Coordinates of C-alpha atoms in Angstrom, one line a residue:
X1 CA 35.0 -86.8 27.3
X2 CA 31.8 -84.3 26.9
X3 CA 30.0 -86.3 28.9
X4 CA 32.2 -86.6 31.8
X5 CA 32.7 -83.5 31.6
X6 CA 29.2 -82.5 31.9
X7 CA 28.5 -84.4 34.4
X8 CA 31.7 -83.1 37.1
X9 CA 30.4 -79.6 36.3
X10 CA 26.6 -80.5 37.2
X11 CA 28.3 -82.7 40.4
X12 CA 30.3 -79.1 41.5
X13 CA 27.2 -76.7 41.1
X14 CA 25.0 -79.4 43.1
X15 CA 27.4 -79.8 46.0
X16 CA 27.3 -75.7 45.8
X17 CA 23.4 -75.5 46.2
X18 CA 22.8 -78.8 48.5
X19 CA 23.9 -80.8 51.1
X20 CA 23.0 -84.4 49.7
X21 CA 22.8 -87.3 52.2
X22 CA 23.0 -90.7 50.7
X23 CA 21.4 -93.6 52.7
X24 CA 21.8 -97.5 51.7
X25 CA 25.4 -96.0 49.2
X26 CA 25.9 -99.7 49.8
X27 CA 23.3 -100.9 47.4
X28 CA 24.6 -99.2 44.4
X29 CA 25.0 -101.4 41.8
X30 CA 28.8 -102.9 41.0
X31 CA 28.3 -102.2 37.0
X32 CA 28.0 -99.1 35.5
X33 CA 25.1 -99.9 33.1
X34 CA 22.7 -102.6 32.1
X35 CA 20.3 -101.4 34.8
X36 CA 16.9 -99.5 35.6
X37 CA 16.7 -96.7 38.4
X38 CA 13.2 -96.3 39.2
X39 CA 12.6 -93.3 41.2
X40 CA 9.7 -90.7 42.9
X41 CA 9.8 -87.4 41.3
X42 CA 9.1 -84.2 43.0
X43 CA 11.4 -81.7 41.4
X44 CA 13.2 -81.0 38.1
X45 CA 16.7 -81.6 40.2
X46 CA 15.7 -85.6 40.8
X47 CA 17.2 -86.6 36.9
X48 CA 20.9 -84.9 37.7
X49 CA 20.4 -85.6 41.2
X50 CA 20.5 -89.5 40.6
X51 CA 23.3 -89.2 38.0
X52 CA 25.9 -87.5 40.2
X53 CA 24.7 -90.6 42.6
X54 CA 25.0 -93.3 40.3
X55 CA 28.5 -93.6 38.1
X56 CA 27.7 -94.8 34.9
X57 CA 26.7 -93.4 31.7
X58 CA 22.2 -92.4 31.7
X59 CA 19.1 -92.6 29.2
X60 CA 16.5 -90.7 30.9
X61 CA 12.5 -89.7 29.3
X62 CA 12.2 -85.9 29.1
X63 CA 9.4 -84.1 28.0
X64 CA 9.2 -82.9 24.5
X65 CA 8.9 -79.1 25.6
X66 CA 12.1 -78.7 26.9
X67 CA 14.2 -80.0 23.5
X68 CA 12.3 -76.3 21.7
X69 CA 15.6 -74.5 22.5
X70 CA 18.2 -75.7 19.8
X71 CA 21.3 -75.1 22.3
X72 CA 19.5 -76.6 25.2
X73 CA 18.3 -79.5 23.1
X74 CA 21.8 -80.8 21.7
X75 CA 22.9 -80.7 25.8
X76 CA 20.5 -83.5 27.7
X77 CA 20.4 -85.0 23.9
X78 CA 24.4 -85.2 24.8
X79 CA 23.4 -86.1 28.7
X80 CA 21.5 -89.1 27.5
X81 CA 18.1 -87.4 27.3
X82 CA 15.7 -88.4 24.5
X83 CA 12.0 -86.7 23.7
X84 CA 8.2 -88.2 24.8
X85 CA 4.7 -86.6 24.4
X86 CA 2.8 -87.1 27.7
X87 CA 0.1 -89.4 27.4
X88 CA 1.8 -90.4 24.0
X89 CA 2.0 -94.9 23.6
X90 CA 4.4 -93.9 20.9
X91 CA 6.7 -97.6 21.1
X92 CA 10.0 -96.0 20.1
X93 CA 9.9 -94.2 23.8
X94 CA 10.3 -98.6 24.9
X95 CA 12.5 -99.4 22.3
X96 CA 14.7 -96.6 23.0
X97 CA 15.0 -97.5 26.6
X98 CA 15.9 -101.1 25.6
X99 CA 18.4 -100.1 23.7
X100 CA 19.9 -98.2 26.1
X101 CA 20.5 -100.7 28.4
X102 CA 21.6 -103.2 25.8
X103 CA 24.4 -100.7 25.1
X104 CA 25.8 -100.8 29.1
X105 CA 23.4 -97.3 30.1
X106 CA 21.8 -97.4 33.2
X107 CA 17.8 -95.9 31.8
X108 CA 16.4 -93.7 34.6
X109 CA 12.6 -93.5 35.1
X110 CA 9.5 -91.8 37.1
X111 CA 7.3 -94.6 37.9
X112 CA 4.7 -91.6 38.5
X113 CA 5.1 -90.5 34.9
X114 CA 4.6 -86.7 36.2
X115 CA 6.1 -84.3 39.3
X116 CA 4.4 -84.7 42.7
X117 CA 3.5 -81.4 44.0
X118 CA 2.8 -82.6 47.8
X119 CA 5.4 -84.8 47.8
X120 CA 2.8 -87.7 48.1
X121 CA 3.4 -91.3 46.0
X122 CA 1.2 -91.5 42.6
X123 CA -0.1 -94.3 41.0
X124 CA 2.8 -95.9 38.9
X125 CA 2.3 -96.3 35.0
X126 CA 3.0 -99.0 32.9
X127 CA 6.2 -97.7 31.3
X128 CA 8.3 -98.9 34.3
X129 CA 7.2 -102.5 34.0
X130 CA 7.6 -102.6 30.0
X131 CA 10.6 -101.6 29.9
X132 CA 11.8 -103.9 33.1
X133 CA 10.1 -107.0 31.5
X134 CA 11.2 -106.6 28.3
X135 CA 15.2 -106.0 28.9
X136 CA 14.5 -108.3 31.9
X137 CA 17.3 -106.3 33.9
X138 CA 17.4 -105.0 37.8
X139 CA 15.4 -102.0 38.6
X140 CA 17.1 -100.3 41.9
X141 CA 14.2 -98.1 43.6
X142 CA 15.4 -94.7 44.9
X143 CA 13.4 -92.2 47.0
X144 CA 14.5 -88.5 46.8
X145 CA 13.3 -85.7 49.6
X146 CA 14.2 -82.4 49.7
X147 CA 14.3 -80.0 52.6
X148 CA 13.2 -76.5 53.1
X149 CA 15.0 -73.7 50.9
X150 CA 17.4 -72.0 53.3
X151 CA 19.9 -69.2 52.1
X152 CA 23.1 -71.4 52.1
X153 CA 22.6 -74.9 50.8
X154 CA 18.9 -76.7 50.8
X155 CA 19.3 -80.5 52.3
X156 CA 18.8 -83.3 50.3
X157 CA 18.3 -87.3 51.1
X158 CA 18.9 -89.8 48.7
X159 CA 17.8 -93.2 49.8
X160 CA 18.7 -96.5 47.7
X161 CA 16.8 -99.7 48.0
X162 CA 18.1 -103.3 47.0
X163 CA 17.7 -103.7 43.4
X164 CA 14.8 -106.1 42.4
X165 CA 16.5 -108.7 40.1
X166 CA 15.7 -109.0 36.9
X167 CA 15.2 -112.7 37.2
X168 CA 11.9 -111.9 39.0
X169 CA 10.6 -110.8 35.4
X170 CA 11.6 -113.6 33.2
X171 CA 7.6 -115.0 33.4
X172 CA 6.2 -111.8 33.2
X173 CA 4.1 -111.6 29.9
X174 CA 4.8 -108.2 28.5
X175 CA 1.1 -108.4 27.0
X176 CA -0.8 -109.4 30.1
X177 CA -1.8 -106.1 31.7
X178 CA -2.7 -107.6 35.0
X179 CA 1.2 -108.7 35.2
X180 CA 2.4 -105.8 34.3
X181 CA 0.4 -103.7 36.6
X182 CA 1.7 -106.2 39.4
X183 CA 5.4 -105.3 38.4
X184 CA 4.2 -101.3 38.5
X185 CA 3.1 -102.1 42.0
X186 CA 5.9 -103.9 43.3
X187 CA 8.0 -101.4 42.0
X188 CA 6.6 -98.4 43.6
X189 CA 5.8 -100.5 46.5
X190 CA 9.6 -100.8 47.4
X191 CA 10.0 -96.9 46.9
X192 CA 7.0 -96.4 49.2
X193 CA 9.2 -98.3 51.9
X194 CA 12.1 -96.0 51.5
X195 CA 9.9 -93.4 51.9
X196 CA 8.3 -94.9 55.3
X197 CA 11.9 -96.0 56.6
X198 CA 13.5 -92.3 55.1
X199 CA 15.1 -90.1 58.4
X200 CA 14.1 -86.7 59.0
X201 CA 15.6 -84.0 56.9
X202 CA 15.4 -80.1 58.1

């Protein structure tokens, strides 16, 4: 209940504050869990900006800094959030993720690992492709660009690709860093194409 809750009062403030255009609504998964969103990041809106996107219930990284604040803490803990040091190859980060999506969550991830300040593509990490080849589950890419602040509400685009099937990792070796660089690439290489095909937004 707390969590739908939650998640209608972040939907109302958001539709306050933005104007969000969703392209390719029709490749939006059926279920409501059991899959990966892999997504650019360029703002600390993109994690609640996917959930009111996606229905389903979410298990999303977030750094360790923001869980100092007791109150705030016990909220994205209740939203699905769990803790990771950055640059940290602490394996209960993976195994929390797996376990996510074994329990019907859909586990939301940067690819980039960090924000984008120029709203350019990084180079993806690893984390992505662990996670995807280990639960062997569909990743659906997302691209998110935001529009120039204006005094009423700021545009938004959301753009969903055609998830990747999880099939395509069942002979992915989860120890074979060439492999799992290829799924990183592939990966971000679909979100690159939303971003080439995305439409203008003022």
């Amino acid at each position: 209940m707390f969590y739908g809750m939650a998640r209608g009062l972040v939907s109302a403030i958001f539709h306050i504050y933005f104007n969000i255009k969703i392209v390719g609504e029709e490749n939006i998964p059926a279920e409501k869990g059991g899959y990966i969103i892999a997504c650019n990041h360029v703002s600390n809106n993109d994690p609640p900006m996917v959930g009111i996107v996606f229905k389903g219930k979410y298990t999303f990284m977030a750094k360790e800094e923001l869980f100092k604040s007791p109150i705030f803490s016990w909220l994205i803990r209740k939203l699905g959030a769990f803790p990771v040091k950055r640059g940290s190859k602490d394996m209960s980060v993976l195994k929390n993720a797996i376990d996510s999506l074994n329990y019907g969550r859909i586990f939301v991830i940067f690819p980039e690992g960090t924000r984008s300040k120029t709203g350019e593509l990084g180079r993806p990490k690893s984390g992505v492709s662990l996670v995807a080849v280990q639960a062997k589950v569909p990743v659906v890419p997302v691209f998110i660009k935001y529009g120039k602040k204006r005094i009423m509400r700021r545009n938004v685009l959301v753009s969903i690709g055609e998830k990747i099937p999880g099939s395509e990792f069942e002979n992915v070796e989860i120890t074979d860093k060439q492999q799992i660089r290829a799924v990183s690439q592939r990966i971000m290489g679909e979100i690159a194409k939303l971003k080439e095909n995305a439409p203008e937004i003022i």
